[in-house]
mmCIF file of N, CA and C in Angstrom:
data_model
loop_
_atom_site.group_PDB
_atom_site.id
_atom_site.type_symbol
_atom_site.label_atom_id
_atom_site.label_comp_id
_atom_site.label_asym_id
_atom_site.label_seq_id
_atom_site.Cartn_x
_atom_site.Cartn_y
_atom_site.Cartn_z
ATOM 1 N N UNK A 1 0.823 -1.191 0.000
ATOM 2 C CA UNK A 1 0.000 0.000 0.000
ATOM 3 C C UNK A 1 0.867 1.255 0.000
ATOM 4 N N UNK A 2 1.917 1.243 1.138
ATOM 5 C CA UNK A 2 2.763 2.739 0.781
ATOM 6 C C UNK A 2 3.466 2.652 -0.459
ATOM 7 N N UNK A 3 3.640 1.494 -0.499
ATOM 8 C CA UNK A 3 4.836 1.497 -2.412
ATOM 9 C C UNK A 3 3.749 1.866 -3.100
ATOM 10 N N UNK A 4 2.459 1.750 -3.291
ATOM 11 C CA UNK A 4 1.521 2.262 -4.476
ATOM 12 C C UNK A 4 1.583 3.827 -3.851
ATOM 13 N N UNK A 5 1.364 4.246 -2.798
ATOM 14 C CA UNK A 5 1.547 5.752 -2.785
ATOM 15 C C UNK A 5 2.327 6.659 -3.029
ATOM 16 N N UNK A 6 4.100 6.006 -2.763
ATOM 17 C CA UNK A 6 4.924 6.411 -3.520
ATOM 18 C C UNK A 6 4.610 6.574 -4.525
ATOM 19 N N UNK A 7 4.613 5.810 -5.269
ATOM 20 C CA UNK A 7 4.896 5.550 -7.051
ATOM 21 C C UNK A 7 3.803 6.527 -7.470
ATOM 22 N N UNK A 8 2.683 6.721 -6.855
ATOM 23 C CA UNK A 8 1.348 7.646 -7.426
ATOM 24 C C UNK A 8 1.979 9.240 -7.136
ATOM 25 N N UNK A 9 2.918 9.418 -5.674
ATOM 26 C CA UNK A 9 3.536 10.921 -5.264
ATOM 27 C C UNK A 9 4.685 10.549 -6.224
ATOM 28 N N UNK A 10 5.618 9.879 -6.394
ATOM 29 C CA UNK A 10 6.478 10.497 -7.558
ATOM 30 C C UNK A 10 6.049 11.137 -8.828
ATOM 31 N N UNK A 11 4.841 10.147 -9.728
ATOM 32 C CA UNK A 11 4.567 10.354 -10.875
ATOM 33 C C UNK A 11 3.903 11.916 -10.590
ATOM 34 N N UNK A 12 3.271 12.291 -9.915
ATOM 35 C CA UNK A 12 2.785 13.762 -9.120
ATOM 36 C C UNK A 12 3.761 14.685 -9.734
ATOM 37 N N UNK A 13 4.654 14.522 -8.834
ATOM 38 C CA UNK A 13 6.344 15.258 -8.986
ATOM 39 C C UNK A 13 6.361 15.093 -10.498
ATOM 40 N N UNK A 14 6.244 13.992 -11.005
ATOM 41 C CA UNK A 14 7.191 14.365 -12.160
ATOM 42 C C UNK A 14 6.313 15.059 -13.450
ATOM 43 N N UNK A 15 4.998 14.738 -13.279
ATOM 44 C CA UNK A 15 4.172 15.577 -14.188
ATOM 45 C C UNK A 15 3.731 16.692 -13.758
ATOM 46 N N UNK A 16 4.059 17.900 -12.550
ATOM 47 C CA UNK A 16 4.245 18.804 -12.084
ATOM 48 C C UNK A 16 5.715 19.543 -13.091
ATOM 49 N N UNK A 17 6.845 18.979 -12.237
ATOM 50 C CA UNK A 17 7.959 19.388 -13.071
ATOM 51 C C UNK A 17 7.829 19.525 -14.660
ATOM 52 N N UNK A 18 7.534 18.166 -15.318
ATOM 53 C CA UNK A 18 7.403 18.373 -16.384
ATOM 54 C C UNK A 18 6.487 19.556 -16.988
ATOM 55 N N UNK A 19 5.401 19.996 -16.561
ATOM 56 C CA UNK A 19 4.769 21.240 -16.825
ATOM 57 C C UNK A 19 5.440 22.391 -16.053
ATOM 58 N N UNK A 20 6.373 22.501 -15.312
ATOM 59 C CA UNK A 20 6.769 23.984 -15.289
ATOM 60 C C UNK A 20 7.844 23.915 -16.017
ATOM 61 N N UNK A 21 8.446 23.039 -16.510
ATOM 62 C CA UNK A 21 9.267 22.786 -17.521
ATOM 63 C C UNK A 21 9.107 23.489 -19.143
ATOM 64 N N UNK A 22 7.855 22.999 -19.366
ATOM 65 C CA UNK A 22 7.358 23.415 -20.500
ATOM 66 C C UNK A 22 6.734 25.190 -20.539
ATOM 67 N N UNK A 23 6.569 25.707 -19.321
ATOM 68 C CA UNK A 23 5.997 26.976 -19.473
ATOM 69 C C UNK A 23 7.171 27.646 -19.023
ATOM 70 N N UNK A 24 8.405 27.228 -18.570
ATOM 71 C CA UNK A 24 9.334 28.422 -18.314
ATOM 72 C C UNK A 24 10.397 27.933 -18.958
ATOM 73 N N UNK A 25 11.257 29.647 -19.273
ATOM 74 C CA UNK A 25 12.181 30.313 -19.871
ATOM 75 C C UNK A 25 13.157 30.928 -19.072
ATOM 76 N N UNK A 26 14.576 30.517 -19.468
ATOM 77 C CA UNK A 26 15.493 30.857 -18.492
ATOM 78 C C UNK A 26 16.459 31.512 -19.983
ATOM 79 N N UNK A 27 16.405 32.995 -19.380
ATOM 80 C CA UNK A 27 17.755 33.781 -20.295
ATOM 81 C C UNK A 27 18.338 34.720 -19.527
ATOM 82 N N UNK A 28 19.534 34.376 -20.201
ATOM 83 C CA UNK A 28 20.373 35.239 -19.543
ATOM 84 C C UNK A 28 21.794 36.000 -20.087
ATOM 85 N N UNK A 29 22.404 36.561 -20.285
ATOM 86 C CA UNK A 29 23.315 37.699 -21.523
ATOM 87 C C UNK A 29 24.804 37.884 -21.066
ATOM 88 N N UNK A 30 25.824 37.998 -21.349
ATOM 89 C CA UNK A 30 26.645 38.190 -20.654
ATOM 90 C C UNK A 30 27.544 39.211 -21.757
ATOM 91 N N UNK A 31 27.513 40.332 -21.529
ATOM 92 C CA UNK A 31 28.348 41.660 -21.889
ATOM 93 C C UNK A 31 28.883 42.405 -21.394
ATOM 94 N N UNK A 32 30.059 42.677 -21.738
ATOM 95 C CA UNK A 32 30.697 44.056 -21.782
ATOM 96 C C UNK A 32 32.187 43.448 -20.767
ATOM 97 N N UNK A 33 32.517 44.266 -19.898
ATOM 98 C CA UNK A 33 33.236 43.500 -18.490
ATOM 99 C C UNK A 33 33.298 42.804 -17.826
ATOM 100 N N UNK A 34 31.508 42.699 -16.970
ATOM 101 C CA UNK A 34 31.735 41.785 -16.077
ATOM 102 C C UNK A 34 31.915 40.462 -17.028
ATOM 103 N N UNK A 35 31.360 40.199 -18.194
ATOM 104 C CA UNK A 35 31.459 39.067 -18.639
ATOM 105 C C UNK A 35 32.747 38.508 -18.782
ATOM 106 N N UNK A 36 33.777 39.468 -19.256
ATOM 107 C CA UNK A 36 35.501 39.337 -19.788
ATOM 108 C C UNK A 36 35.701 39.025 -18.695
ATOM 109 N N UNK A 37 35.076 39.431 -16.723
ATOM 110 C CA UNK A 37 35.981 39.369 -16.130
ATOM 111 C C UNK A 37 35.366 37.959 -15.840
ATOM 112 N N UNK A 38 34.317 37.598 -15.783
ATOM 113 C CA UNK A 38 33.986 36.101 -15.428
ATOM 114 C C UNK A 38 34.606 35.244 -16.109
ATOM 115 N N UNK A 39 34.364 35.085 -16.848
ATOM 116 C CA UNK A 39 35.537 34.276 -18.046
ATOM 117 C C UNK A 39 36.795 34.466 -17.734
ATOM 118 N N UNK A 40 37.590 34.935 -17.304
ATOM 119 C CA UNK A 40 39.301 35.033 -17.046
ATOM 120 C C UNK A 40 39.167 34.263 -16.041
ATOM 121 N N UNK A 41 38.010 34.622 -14.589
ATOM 122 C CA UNK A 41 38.151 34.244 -13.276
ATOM 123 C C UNK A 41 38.369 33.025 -13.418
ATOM 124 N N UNK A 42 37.254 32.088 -14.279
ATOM 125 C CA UNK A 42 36.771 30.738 -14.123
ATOM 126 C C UNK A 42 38.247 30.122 -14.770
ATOM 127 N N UNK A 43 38.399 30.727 -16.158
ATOM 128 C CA UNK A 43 39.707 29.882 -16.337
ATOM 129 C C UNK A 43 40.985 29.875 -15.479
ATOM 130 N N UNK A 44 41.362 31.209 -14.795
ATOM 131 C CA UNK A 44 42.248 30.936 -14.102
ATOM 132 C C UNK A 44 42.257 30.475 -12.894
ATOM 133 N N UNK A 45 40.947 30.064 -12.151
ATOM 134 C CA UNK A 45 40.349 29.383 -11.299
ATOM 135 C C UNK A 45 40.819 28.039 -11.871
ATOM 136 N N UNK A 46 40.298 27.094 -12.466
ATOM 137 C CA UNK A 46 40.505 26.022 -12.956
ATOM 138 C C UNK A 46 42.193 25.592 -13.269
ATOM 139 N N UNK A 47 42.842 26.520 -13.883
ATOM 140 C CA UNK A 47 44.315 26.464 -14.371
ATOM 141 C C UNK A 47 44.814 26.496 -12.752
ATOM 142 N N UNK A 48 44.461 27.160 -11.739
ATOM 143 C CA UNK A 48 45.417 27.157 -10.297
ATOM 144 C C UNK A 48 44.810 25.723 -9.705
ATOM 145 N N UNK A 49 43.581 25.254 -10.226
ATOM 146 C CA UNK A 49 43.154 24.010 -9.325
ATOM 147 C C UNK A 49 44.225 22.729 -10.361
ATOM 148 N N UNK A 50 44.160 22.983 -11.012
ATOM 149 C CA UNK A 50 44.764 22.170 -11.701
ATOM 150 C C UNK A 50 46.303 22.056 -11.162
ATOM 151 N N UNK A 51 46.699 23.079 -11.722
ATOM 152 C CA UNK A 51 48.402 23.022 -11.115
ATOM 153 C C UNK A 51 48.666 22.877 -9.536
ATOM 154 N N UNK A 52 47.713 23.513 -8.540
ATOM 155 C CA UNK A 52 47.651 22.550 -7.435
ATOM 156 C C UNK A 52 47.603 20.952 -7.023
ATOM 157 N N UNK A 53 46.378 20.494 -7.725
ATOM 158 C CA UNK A 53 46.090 19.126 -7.561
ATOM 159 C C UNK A 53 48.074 18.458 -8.156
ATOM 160 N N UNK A 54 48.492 18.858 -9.174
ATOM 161 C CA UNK A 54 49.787 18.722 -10.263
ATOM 162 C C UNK A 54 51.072 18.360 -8.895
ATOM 163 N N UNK A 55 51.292 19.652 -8.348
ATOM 164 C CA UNK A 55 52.030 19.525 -7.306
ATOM 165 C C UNK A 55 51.911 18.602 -6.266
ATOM 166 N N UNK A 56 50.478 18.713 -5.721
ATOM 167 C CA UNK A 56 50.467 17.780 -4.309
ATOM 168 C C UNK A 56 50.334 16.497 -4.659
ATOM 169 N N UNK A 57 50.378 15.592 -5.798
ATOM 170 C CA UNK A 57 50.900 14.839 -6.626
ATOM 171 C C UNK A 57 51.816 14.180 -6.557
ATOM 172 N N UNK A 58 53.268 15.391 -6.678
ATOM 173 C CA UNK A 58 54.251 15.189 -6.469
ATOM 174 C C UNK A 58 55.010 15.279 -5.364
ATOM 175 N N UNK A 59 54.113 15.671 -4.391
ATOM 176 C CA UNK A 59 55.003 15.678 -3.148
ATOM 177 C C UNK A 59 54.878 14.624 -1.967
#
């Protein structure tokens, strides 16, 4: 009896989600500076995790 109530509250969930799925729109723009500066951050974020992980590696 609770496994049939599950399975009836998931399918709930998922044909819920699936309709706000279908009625929403996610945008979003990235110009001018802050964008150049996000983009540098992330790569040189990634390039110091990297060459960290590189070192403690080797030690």
């Amino acid at each position: 009896m609770n496994e049939m109530r599950n399975k009836t509250a998931n399918e709930n969930w998922s044909q819920s989600a699936s309709e706000v799925a279908k009625h929403s729109s996610i945008s979003f723009s990235l110009s001018g500076w802050p964008a150049a500066a996000t983009l540098i951050s992330i790569s040189t974020s990634v390039v110091l995790i990297y060459a960290i992980k590189a070192f403690a590696a080797r030690v």
